[in-house]
Short mmCIF file of C-alpha atoms and ligand atoms in Angstrom, two decimals:
data_model
loop_
_atom_site.label_atom_id
_atom_site.label_comp_id
_atom_site.label_asym_id
_atom_site.label_seq_id
_atom_site.Cartn_x
_atom_site.Cartn_y
_atom_site.Cartn_z
CA MET A 254 71.61 37.97 4.58
CA SER A 255 75.33 38.02 3.80
CA THR A 256 76.70 34.74 2.52
CA ALA A 257 80.07 35.36 4.20
CA VAL A 258 79.06 33.77 7.50
CA HIS A 259 78.17 30.58 5.63
CA GLU A 260 81.64 30.23 4.16
CA ARG A 261 84.83 29.15 5.80
CA LEU A 262 88.37 29.30 4.45
CA VAL A 263 90.45 26.27 5.42
CA ARG A 264 94.20 26.60 5.09
CA PRO A 265 96.55 23.64 4.68
CA ALA A 266 98.17 22.31 7.85
CA ARG A 267 101.65 20.94 8.59
CA ASN A 268 100.55 18.51 11.27
CA ILE A 269 97.81 17.51 13.71
CA ILE A 270 98.89 17.50 17.35
CA GLY A 271 96.97 17.70 20.58
CA SER A 272 94.30 16.34 22.79
CA LEU A 273 90.56 17.06 22.69
CA ARG A 274 87.37 16.16 24.49
CA LEU A 275 84.34 16.22 22.21
CA PRO A 276 80.66 16.98 22.80
CA GLY A 277 78.25 14.10 23.34
CA CYS A 278 77.17 11.56 20.78
CA LYS A 279 74.28 12.81 18.66
CA GLY A 280 72.63 9.40 18.37
CA ILE A 281 72.72 8.72 22.12
CA SER A 282 71.61 12.29 22.96
CA HIS A 283 68.53 11.96 20.71
CA ARG A 284 67.54 8.71 22.38
CA TYR A 285 68.16 9.92 25.93
CA ALA A 286 66.13 13.07 25.22
CA MET A 287 63.23 11.10 23.76
CA LEU A 288 63.15 8.36 26.37
CA GLY A 289 63.75 10.83 29.23
CA ALA A 290 60.84 12.89 27.96
CA PHE A 291 58.69 9.79 27.85
CA ALA A 292 59.76 8.37 31.22
CA ASP A 293 58.45 9.06 34.70
CA GLY A 294 60.63 11.50 36.68
CA THR A 295 63.47 13.91 35.93
CA SER A 296 66.51 12.74 33.97
CA ARG A 297 69.78 14.66 34.10
CA PHE A 298 72.23 14.47 31.22
CA THR A 299 75.75 15.84 30.98
CA ASN A 300 77.86 16.18 27.82
CA PHE A 301 74.61 16.22 25.84
CA SER A 302 75.13 16.91 22.11
CA THR A 303 75.54 20.61 21.33
CA GLY A 304 74.30 20.11 17.75
CA ALA A 305 71.18 21.66 16.25
CA ASP A 306 69.70 18.22 15.52
CA CYS A 307 69.45 17.26 19.18
CA ALA A 308 68.12 20.74 19.98
CA SER A 309 65.30 19.95 17.51
CA THR A 310 64.54 16.78 19.46
CA LEU A 311 64.45 18.69 22.76
CA VAL A 312 62.06 21.29 21.32
CA CYS A 313 59.76 18.55 19.97
CA MET A 314 59.73 16.76 23.33
CA ALA A 315 58.93 20.03 25.14
CA ASP A 316 56.10 20.62 22.63
CA LEU A 317 54.75 17.20 23.60
CA GLY A 318 54.57 18.11 27.29
CA ALA A 319 58.01 17.26 28.72
CA LYS A 320 59.84 19.91 30.77
CA VAL A 321 63.24 20.62 29.29
CA ASN A 322 65.84 22.73 31.02
CA ARG A 323 69.28 23.38 29.51
CA SER A 324 71.11 24.23 32.68
CA GLY A 325 74.58 24.79 31.17
CA PRO A 326 76.65 23.79 28.14
CA GLY A 327 75.93 20.11 27.66
CA SER A 328 73.74 19.88 30.79
CA VAL A 329 70.10 19.06 30.18
CA GLU A 330 67.31 18.15 32.58
CA VAL A 331 64.22 16.49 31.17
CA THR A 332 61.10 15.80 33.21
CA GLY A 333 59.08 13.17 31.42
CA VAL A 334 55.38 12.78 30.68
CA ALA A 335 55.21 9.29 32.23
CA GLY A 336 54.06 7.61 29.04
CA ARG A 337 51.34 10.03 27.92
CA VAL A 338 52.18 12.97 25.64
CA THR A 339 49.96 15.98 24.98
CA PRO A 340 49.21 16.39 21.25
CA PRO A 341 50.43 19.88 20.35
CA THR A 342 48.23 22.27 18.40
CA HIS A 343 51.06 23.11 15.98
CA PRO A 344 53.39 20.92 13.87
CA LEU A 345 56.47 19.40 15.49
CA ASP A 346 59.52 20.88 13.76
CA CYS A 347 62.25 18.27 13.30
CA GLY A 348 64.56 20.74 11.51
CA ASN A 349 67.27 18.88 9.57
CA SER A 350 67.05 15.76 11.71
CA GLY A 351 65.97 12.45 10.20
CA SER A 352 66.61 10.74 13.55
CA THR A 353 64.14 13.08 15.25
CA MET A 354 61.39 12.57 12.70
CA ARG A 355 61.73 8.81 12.33
CA MET A 356 62.23 7.90 15.97
CA ILE A 357 59.62 10.30 17.40
CA SER A 358 57.08 8.84 14.96
CA GLY A 359 57.49 5.49 16.72
CA LEU A 360 56.90 7.10 20.10
CA LEU A 361 53.81 8.95 18.86
CA ALA A 362 52.05 6.34 16.74
CA PRO A 363 50.65 4.47 19.80
CA GLN A 364 49.51 7.74 21.43
CA THR A 365 45.94 8.85 20.91
CA GLY A 366 45.76 11.99 18.83
CA ARG A 367 46.94 13.62 15.64
CA PHE A 368 50.54 14.74 15.22
CA THR A 369 52.06 16.63 12.30
CA LEU A 370 55.82 16.47 11.78
CA VAL A 371 57.66 18.89 9.51
CA GLY A 372 61.30 19.47 8.61
CA ASP A 373 63.58 21.72 6.55
CA THR A 374 64.03 21.38 2.78
CA SER A 375 66.61 18.60 3.07
CA LEU A 376 64.58 16.56 5.57
CA SER A 377 61.45 17.05 3.45
CA ARG A 378 63.20 15.22 0.60
CA ARG A 379 64.20 12.16 2.67
CA PRO A 380 62.29 8.85 2.48
CA MET A 381 59.65 8.33 5.15
CA GLU A 382 57.86 5.41 3.53
CA ARG A 383 60.26 3.21 5.50
CA ILE A 384 58.55 4.16 8.77
CA ARG A 385 55.02 4.35 7.35
CA LYS A 386 55.06 0.65 6.39
CA PRO A 387 55.77 -0.87 9.83
CA LEU A 388 53.71 1.67 11.76
CA GLU A 389 50.72 1.06 9.48
CA ALA A 390 51.22 -2.69 9.86
CA MET A 391 50.84 -2.05 13.59
CA GLY A 392 47.56 -0.20 12.94
CA ALA A 393 48.57 3.49 12.94
CA ARG A 394 47.64 5.82 10.08
CA LEU A 395 50.43 7.91 8.53
CA THR A 396 49.84 10.42 5.78
CA LEU A 397 52.95 11.40 3.86
CA THR A 398 53.48 13.96 1.14
CA ASP A 399 54.78 11.97 -1.84
CA GLY A 400 56.61 9.60 0.47
CA HIS A 401 58.15 12.47 2.41
CA ALA A 402 57.50 14.94 5.22
CA PRO A 403 55.33 16.75 6.15
CA LEU A 404 53.87 13.68 7.76
CA MET A 405 50.74 13.29 9.79
CA ILE A 406 50.22 10.53 12.32
CA ASP A 407 46.77 9.51 13.50
CA GLY A 408 47.82 7.54 16.52
CA GLY A 409 46.09 5.16 18.86
CA PRO A 410 46.54 1.72 20.44
CA LEU A 411 48.52 -0.55 18.09
CA ARG A 412 49.12 -4.28 17.66
CA ALA A 413 52.52 -5.95 17.96
CA ILE A 414 54.31 -7.04 14.76
CA ASP A 415 57.19 -9.12 13.57
CA TYR A 416 59.01 -6.85 11.13
CA THR A 417 62.08 -7.27 8.95
CA THR A 418 63.66 -3.95 7.99
CA PRO A 419 64.08 -3.70 4.19
CA VAL A 420 67.15 -1.42 4.42
CA PRO A 421 69.77 -1.32 7.15
CA SER A 422 68.46 1.53 9.31
CA ALA A 423 68.84 2.02 13.05
CA GLN A 424 66.26 4.78 12.83
CA VAL A 425 63.62 2.45 11.43
CA LYS A 426 64.51 -0.24 13.98
CA SER A 427 64.24 2.33 16.78
CA CYS A 428 60.93 3.65 15.47
CA VAL A 429 59.38 0.17 15.62
CA LEU A 430 60.89 -0.59 19.05
CA PHE A 431 59.58 2.69 20.48
CA ALA A 432 56.10 1.82 19.20
CA GLY A 433 56.46 -1.76 20.49
CA LEU A 434 57.37 -0.44 23.95
CA GLN A 435 53.82 0.90 24.25
CA THR A 436 52.00 -1.95 22.50
CA ALA A 437 50.55 -5.09 24.08
CA GLY A 438 52.31 -8.25 22.85
CA ILE A 439 55.76 -9.03 21.49
CA THR A 440 57.10 -6.71 18.80
CA ILE A 441 60.07 -8.15 16.94
CA VAL A 442 62.42 -6.25 14.63
CA ARG A 443 64.69 -8.34 12.43
CA GLU A 444 67.61 -6.93 10.47
CA GLU A 445 69.84 -8.62 7.95
CA THR A 446 72.67 -6.21 8.68
CA ARG A 447 73.13 -5.31 12.30
CA THR A 448 72.82 -1.55 12.78
CA ARG A 449 73.86 0.58 15.76
CA ASP A 450 72.22 -0.55 18.98
CA HIS A 451 71.97 2.73 20.90
CA SER A 452 68.19 2.39 21.20
CA GLU A 453 68.39 -1.11 22.65
CA LEU A 454 70.97 0.04 25.23
CA ALA A 455 69.04 3.25 26.01
CA LEU A 456 65.75 1.40 26.47
CA ARG A 457 67.45 -0.91 28.96
CA ALA A 458 69.06 2.05 30.74
CA PHE A 459 65.61 3.58 31.24
CA GLY A 460 64.39 0.30 32.73
CA ALA A 461 62.85 -1.55 29.78
CA THR A 462 63.39 -5.25 29.18
CA LEU A 463 64.16 -6.53 25.70
CA THR A 464 65.61 -9.66 24.18
CA ARG A 465 68.32 -9.68 21.55
CA THR A 466 69.59 -12.35 19.19
CA SER A 467 72.26 -11.95 16.52
CA ASP A 468 69.71 -10.62 14.03
CA SER A 469 66.62 -9.58 16.00
CA VAL A 470 65.35 -7.51 18.91
CA SER A 471 62.07 -8.30 20.73
CA ILE A 472 60.22 -6.09 23.12
CA THR A 473 57.14 -7.09 25.08
CA GLY A 474 54.83 -4.15 25.71
CA PRO A 475 53.53 -2.20 27.33
CA GLN A 476 56.37 -1.17 29.59
CA SER A 477 57.04 2.05 31.46
CA LEU A 478 60.36 3.88 31.75
CA HIS A 479 62.01 5.59 34.69
CA ALA A 480 64.29 8.64 34.68
CA ILE A 481 68.09 8.27 34.72
CA ASP A 482 71.20 10.38 35.24
CA ALA A 483 73.70 9.89 32.44
CA ALA A 484 76.89 11.31 30.97
CA VAL A 485 76.75 11.09 27.17
CA PRO A 486 79.92 9.63 25.58
CA GLY A 487 81.80 11.85 23.10
CA ASP A 488 80.60 11.53 19.52
CA LEU A 489 82.59 9.03 17.45
CA SER A 490 81.29 10.46 14.17
CA SER A 491 82.51 13.91 15.18
CA ALA A 492 85.78 12.27 16.26
CA SER A 493 86.12 10.71 12.81
CA PHE A 494 87.07 14.06 11.24
CA PHE A 495 89.96 14.50 13.66
CA LEU A 496 91.05 10.87 13.44
CA CYS A 497 91.15 11.05 9.65
CA ALA A 498 92.96 14.39 9.76
CA ALA A 499 95.61 12.96 12.10
CA ALA A 500 95.94 9.86 9.89
CA LEU A 501 97.09 12.13 7.04
CA PHE A 502 100.23 13.56 8.67
CA PRO A 503 103.27 11.41 9.47
CA GLY A 504 104.43 12.65 12.88
CA SER A 505 100.90 13.45 14.03
CA SER A 506 99.76 12.63 17.54
CA LEU A 507 96.20 13.10 18.71
CA VAL A 508 94.27 11.90 21.76
CA LEU A 509 90.48 12.13 21.95
CA ASP A 510 89.13 11.58 25.46
CA SER A 511 85.86 9.92 26.52
CA ILE A 512 84.71 8.89 23.06
CA GLY A 513 81.77 6.52 22.58
CA LEU A 514 83.20 3.19 21.39
CA ASN A 515 80.03 1.16 20.98
CA PRO A 516 81.15 -1.82 18.83
CA THR A 517 78.25 -1.27 16.40
CA ARG A 518 79.70 2.20 15.71
CA ALA A 519 83.45 1.84 16.00
CA GLY A 520 84.26 0.31 12.58
CA LEU A 521 86.23 3.40 11.61
CA LEU A 522 88.98 2.45 14.05
CA ASP A 523 89.41 -0.89 12.26
CA VAL A 524 89.45 0.80 8.87
CA LEU A 525 92.08 3.33 9.96
CA THR A 526 94.14 0.48 11.39
CA ALA A 527 93.77 -1.44 8.10
CA LEU A 528 95.06 1.68 6.32
CA GLY A 529 98.15 1.55 8.52
CA ALA A 530 97.36 4.23 11.14
CA HIS A 531 98.45 3.48 14.70
CA VAL A 532 95.29 3.47 16.78
CA ALA A 533 95.12 2.66 20.49
CA VAL A 534 92.09 2.62 22.75
CA LEU A 535 92.71 3.40 26.43
CA ASN A 536 90.78 3.68 29.71
CA ILE A 537 87.65 1.87 28.58
CA GLU A 538 84.64 2.28 30.87
CA GLU A 539 80.98 1.39 30.55
CA LYS A 540 78.26 4.02 30.96
CA HIS A 541 74.71 2.68 30.80
CA ALA A 542 76.16 -0.21 28.73
CA GLU A 543 77.77 2.18 26.22
CA LEU A 544 81.56 1.74 26.02
CA VAL A 545 83.58 4.91 26.43
CA GLY A 546 87.35 5.38 26.15
CA ALA A 547 90.21 7.52 24.92
CA VAL A 548 91.41 7.06 21.35
CA GLN A 549 95.04 7.77 20.50
CA ILE A 550 96.11 7.98 16.87
CA SER A 551 99.26 8.69 14.91
CA ALA A 552 99.95 8.33 11.21
CA PRO A 553 102.39 5.75 9.86
CA PRO A 554 105.69 7.28 8.63
CA GLU A 555 105.21 5.60 5.25
CA GLY A 556 101.69 7.02 4.77
CA LEU A 557 98.33 5.26 4.51
CA GLY A 558 97.86 2.10 2.40
CA SER A 559 94.57 1.03 0.83
CA THR A 560 91.31 -0.61 1.86
CA GLU A 561 87.82 -1.59 0.86
CA VAL A 562 84.65 -0.87 2.84
CA SER A 563 81.56 -2.86 1.85
CA GLY A 564 78.74 -5.05 3.18
CA ALA A 565 77.96 -4.86 6.91
CA LEU A 566 80.95 -2.61 7.53
CA ALA A 567 79.57 -0.02 5.10
CA ALA A 568 76.29 0.08 7.04
CA GLN A 569 78.17 0.47 10.32
CA LEU A 570 80.38 3.22 8.98
CA ILE A 571 77.73 5.01 7.00
CA ASP A 572 78.25 8.44 8.59
CA GLU A 573 82.04 8.19 8.38
CA LEU A 574 82.24 7.30 4.68
CA PRO A 575 82.32 10.89 3.35
CA VAL A 576 85.45 11.75 5.34
CA LEU A 577 87.11 8.43 4.48
CA ALA A 578 86.47 9.09 0.80
CA ALA A 579 87.76 12.64 1.19
CA ILE A 580 91.14 11.45 2.52
CA ALA A 581 91.40 8.53 0.08
CA PRO A 582 93.44 10.43 -2.56
CA PHE A 583 96.25 10.69 0.02
CA THR A 584 96.48 6.92 0.53
CA SER A 585 98.92 4.93 -1.60
CA GLY A 586 96.41 2.40 -2.94
CA GLY A 587 93.05 4.18 -2.73
CA ILE A 588 89.77 3.33 -1.02
CA ARG A 589 86.92 1.38 -2.56
CA ILE A 590 83.44 1.84 -1.06
CA ARG A 591 80.45 -0.35 -1.98
CA GLY A 592 77.12 -1.37 -0.40
CA ALA A 593 76.52 2.21 0.69
CA ARG A 594 73.46 3.15 -1.41
CA GLU A 595 71.89 4.67 1.71
CA LEU A 596 74.41 7.51 1.38
CA ARG A 597 72.26 8.82 -1.46
CA VAL A 598 69.34 9.56 0.89
CA LYS A 599 71.12 11.24 3.77
CA GLU A 600 71.08 15.01 4.40
CA SER A 601 72.31 15.21 0.79
CA ASP A 602 73.21 12.68 -1.91
CA ARG A 603 76.56 12.10 -0.27
CA ILE A 604 77.96 9.90 -3.06
CA ALA A 605 77.32 12.59 -5.68
CA LEU A 606 78.61 15.43 -3.51
CA VAL A 607 81.76 13.60 -2.44
CA ALA A 608 82.55 12.83 -6.09
CA LYS A 609 81.82 16.42 -7.19
CA ASN A 610 83.98 17.97 -4.47
CA LEU A 611 86.88 15.54 -4.93
CA ARG A 612 86.86 16.43 -8.63
CA ALA A 613 86.76 20.15 -7.76
CA MET A 614 89.98 19.57 -5.79
CA GLY A 615 91.56 17.89 -8.82
CA ALA A 616 91.09 14.22 -7.91
CA GLU A 617 90.07 11.35 -10.09
CA VAL A 618 87.10 9.39 -8.69
CA ALA A 619 84.62 6.84 -10.04
CA GLU A 620 81.04 7.06 -8.82
CA PHE A 621 78.79 3.99 -8.50
CA ASP A 622 75.17 3.64 -7.53
CA ASP A 623 76.23 2.27 -4.14
CA GLY A 624 79.69 3.69 -3.61
CA LEU A 625 82.88 5.22 -4.92
CA ASP A 626 86.35 4.23 -6.07
CA VAL A 627 88.92 6.81 -5.08
CA PRO A 628 92.39 5.98 -6.39
CA GLY A 629 95.35 6.71 -4.14
CA GLY A 630 98.58 8.55 -4.88
CA GLN A 631 96.80 11.77 -5.86
CA SER A 632 97.38 15.31 -4.70
CA LEU A 633 94.60 17.83 -4.19
CA HIS A 634 94.50 21.55 -4.74
CA GLY A 635 92.43 24.07 -2.83
CA ALA A 636 88.99 24.64 -4.33
CA GLN A 637 85.48 25.89 -3.72
CA ILE A 638 83.52 23.17 -1.93
CA ASP A 639 79.78 22.76 -2.29
CA SER A 640 78.65 21.26 1.01
CA GLY A 641 75.04 21.13 -0.17
CA GLY A 642 74.17 22.34 3.33
CA ASP A 643 75.23 18.91 4.61
CA HIS A 644 77.26 19.02 7.84
CA ARG A 645 79.26 15.89 7.13
CA ILE A 646 80.27 17.05 3.63
CA ALA A 647 81.37 20.45 4.98
CA MET A 648 83.53 18.81 7.67
CA ALA A 649 84.88 16.00 5.43
CA PHE A 650 86.26 18.47 2.89
CA SER A 651 87.68 20.70 5.60
CA VAL A 652 89.81 17.67 6.50
CA ALA A 653 90.86 17.05 2.87
CA ALA A 654 91.73 20.77 2.66
CA LEU A 655 94.38 20.34 5.37
CA ARG A 656 96.60 18.40 2.95
CA ALA A 657 95.72 20.29 -0.22
CA THR A 658 97.98 22.85 -1.84
CA GLY A 659 96.38 26.27 -1.45
CA ASP A 660 93.33 27.36 0.49
CA THR A 661 89.88 25.79 0.27
CA LEU A 662 86.62 27.67 0.62
CA ILE A 663 83.83 25.62 2.18
CA HIS A 664 80.40 26.90 1.16
CA GLY A 665 77.65 26.15 3.64
CA ALA A 666 80.23 25.65 6.40
CA ASP A 667 77.68 26.75 9.00
CA SER A 668 75.95 23.39 8.46
CA ALA A 669 78.64 21.83 10.71
CA ALA A 670 76.49 23.12 13.60
CA ILE A 671 73.88 20.47 12.80
CA SER A 672 76.00 17.94 14.64
CA PHE A 673 79.18 19.73 15.74
CA PRO A 674 79.13 23.53 16.26
CA GLU A 675 82.65 23.49 17.77
CA PHE A 676 84.23 21.76 14.75
CA PHE A 677 86.16 24.64 13.16
CA ASP A 678 87.43 26.01 16.48
CA LEU A 679 88.69 22.60 17.57
CA LEU A 680 90.28 22.01 14.16
CA ASP A 681 92.23 25.26 14.55
CA GLN A 682 93.33 24.06 17.99
CA VAL A 683 94.99 20.88 16.73
CA ALA A 684 96.08 21.87 13.22
CA GLU A 685 99.67 23.14 13.16
CA ARG A 686 100.14 25.67 10.39
C1 LIG B 935 71.33 7.10 12.97
C2 LIG B 935 71.27 6.12 12.04
C3 LIG B 935 71.77 6.29 10.67
C4 LIG B 935 72.76 7.44 10.59
C5 LIG B 935 72.21 8.67 11.25
C6 LIG B 935 71.94 8.41 12.71
C7 LIG B 935 70.79 6.83 14.31
O1 LIG B 935 70.68 6.56 9.81
O2 LIG B 935 73.09 7.72 9.26
O3 LIG B 935 73.15 9.74 11.14
O4 LIG B 935 71.12 7.57 15.26
O5 LIG B 935 70.05 5.85 14.45
P1 LIG B 935 69.76 5.39 9.19
O6 LIG B 935 68.99 4.76 10.28
O7 LIG B 935 68.88 6.11 8.20
O8 LIG B 935 70.73 4.48 8.53
#
């Protein structure tokens, strides 16, 4: 196969101007697909994620007995199995998607039967011990390969647990809640750092009852779910690339319509504001308890300042940190990131790859076990970028490339399709050259 299709040349831009509507949130689409497939009745979703990750979830749910019909771009109908899946005779292929593998495991562990879950090379390197522990404490049997996928679940009726997640992970929390939904008794998940609550809101949207405190979620099982009709909010993580791009150009003006603004996800807007960008949120609505609104951004005439992202904010912003780090050289005072060790076990080691690619573009950067220091006041030159096949690295450095001198070649640019197949086309729409 030619490598040319996997590469993308990104030319510098003069400004970012325009208005865009983005495809649906990946995290919400995964959850709606899983819970719709598990519910009783036919759910209809619009603005469903166009990314390959959510397509993996849909294929897995169809393999488990749900009827899935993609009736148009972003339109998906899912007829659920009413709480009882059919164990497939072949492995469930989760592709590149950690969300698929970890959250589906929670749905399957209480189901009688054996399920094998596999993924691509990147997913097969990611830690799965974090879901084995709670699911085994509930009575399921999970066989991993050296702590990783392929993983085999011998499922059956479970017992409720009270579990404290050892790392901030919405996927682990969701996995335990999805198992608790089907398990007699009260399952409690406690987390020291509050992670995104899409699963809690989605469970409620599909008719489940759960109780939340500031640091715990409890679900009393078993409960059944009913189908819903829902419009998925635009993806804030996809939006982050455009927001950061616009923040780089004094005179920029960008509006992103119908973006998901769930407060457990929207930390980037605060960080961009702290850096001096002018950010306004308009027309806020609620859709199945998820906040949705338009985001308007323009860059300050004097350029961006400096900031630090650490602690709970780092966990909340985890998917947006690569692009923040990639624009940090263009700030005046730099960006310091700490408390983000989880970045090392994403689709790639994102701390190492961000540092490597910033250096390739001529920047100075200090790498730490749990973060990065990127000094400000630097200029970047075009370079060859190693995305490591990681969608967020490919897109983050396409944004940095807009303010570099000279062209930048993104290797593995096709990986953007994991979450955001339209990325490069939309970037060309708003980048003035
Ligand atoms: C996600 C949670 C995060 C995030 C991932 C999506 C989710 O992962 O990085 O892209 O939808 O719950 P962790 O749960 O591993 O932190």
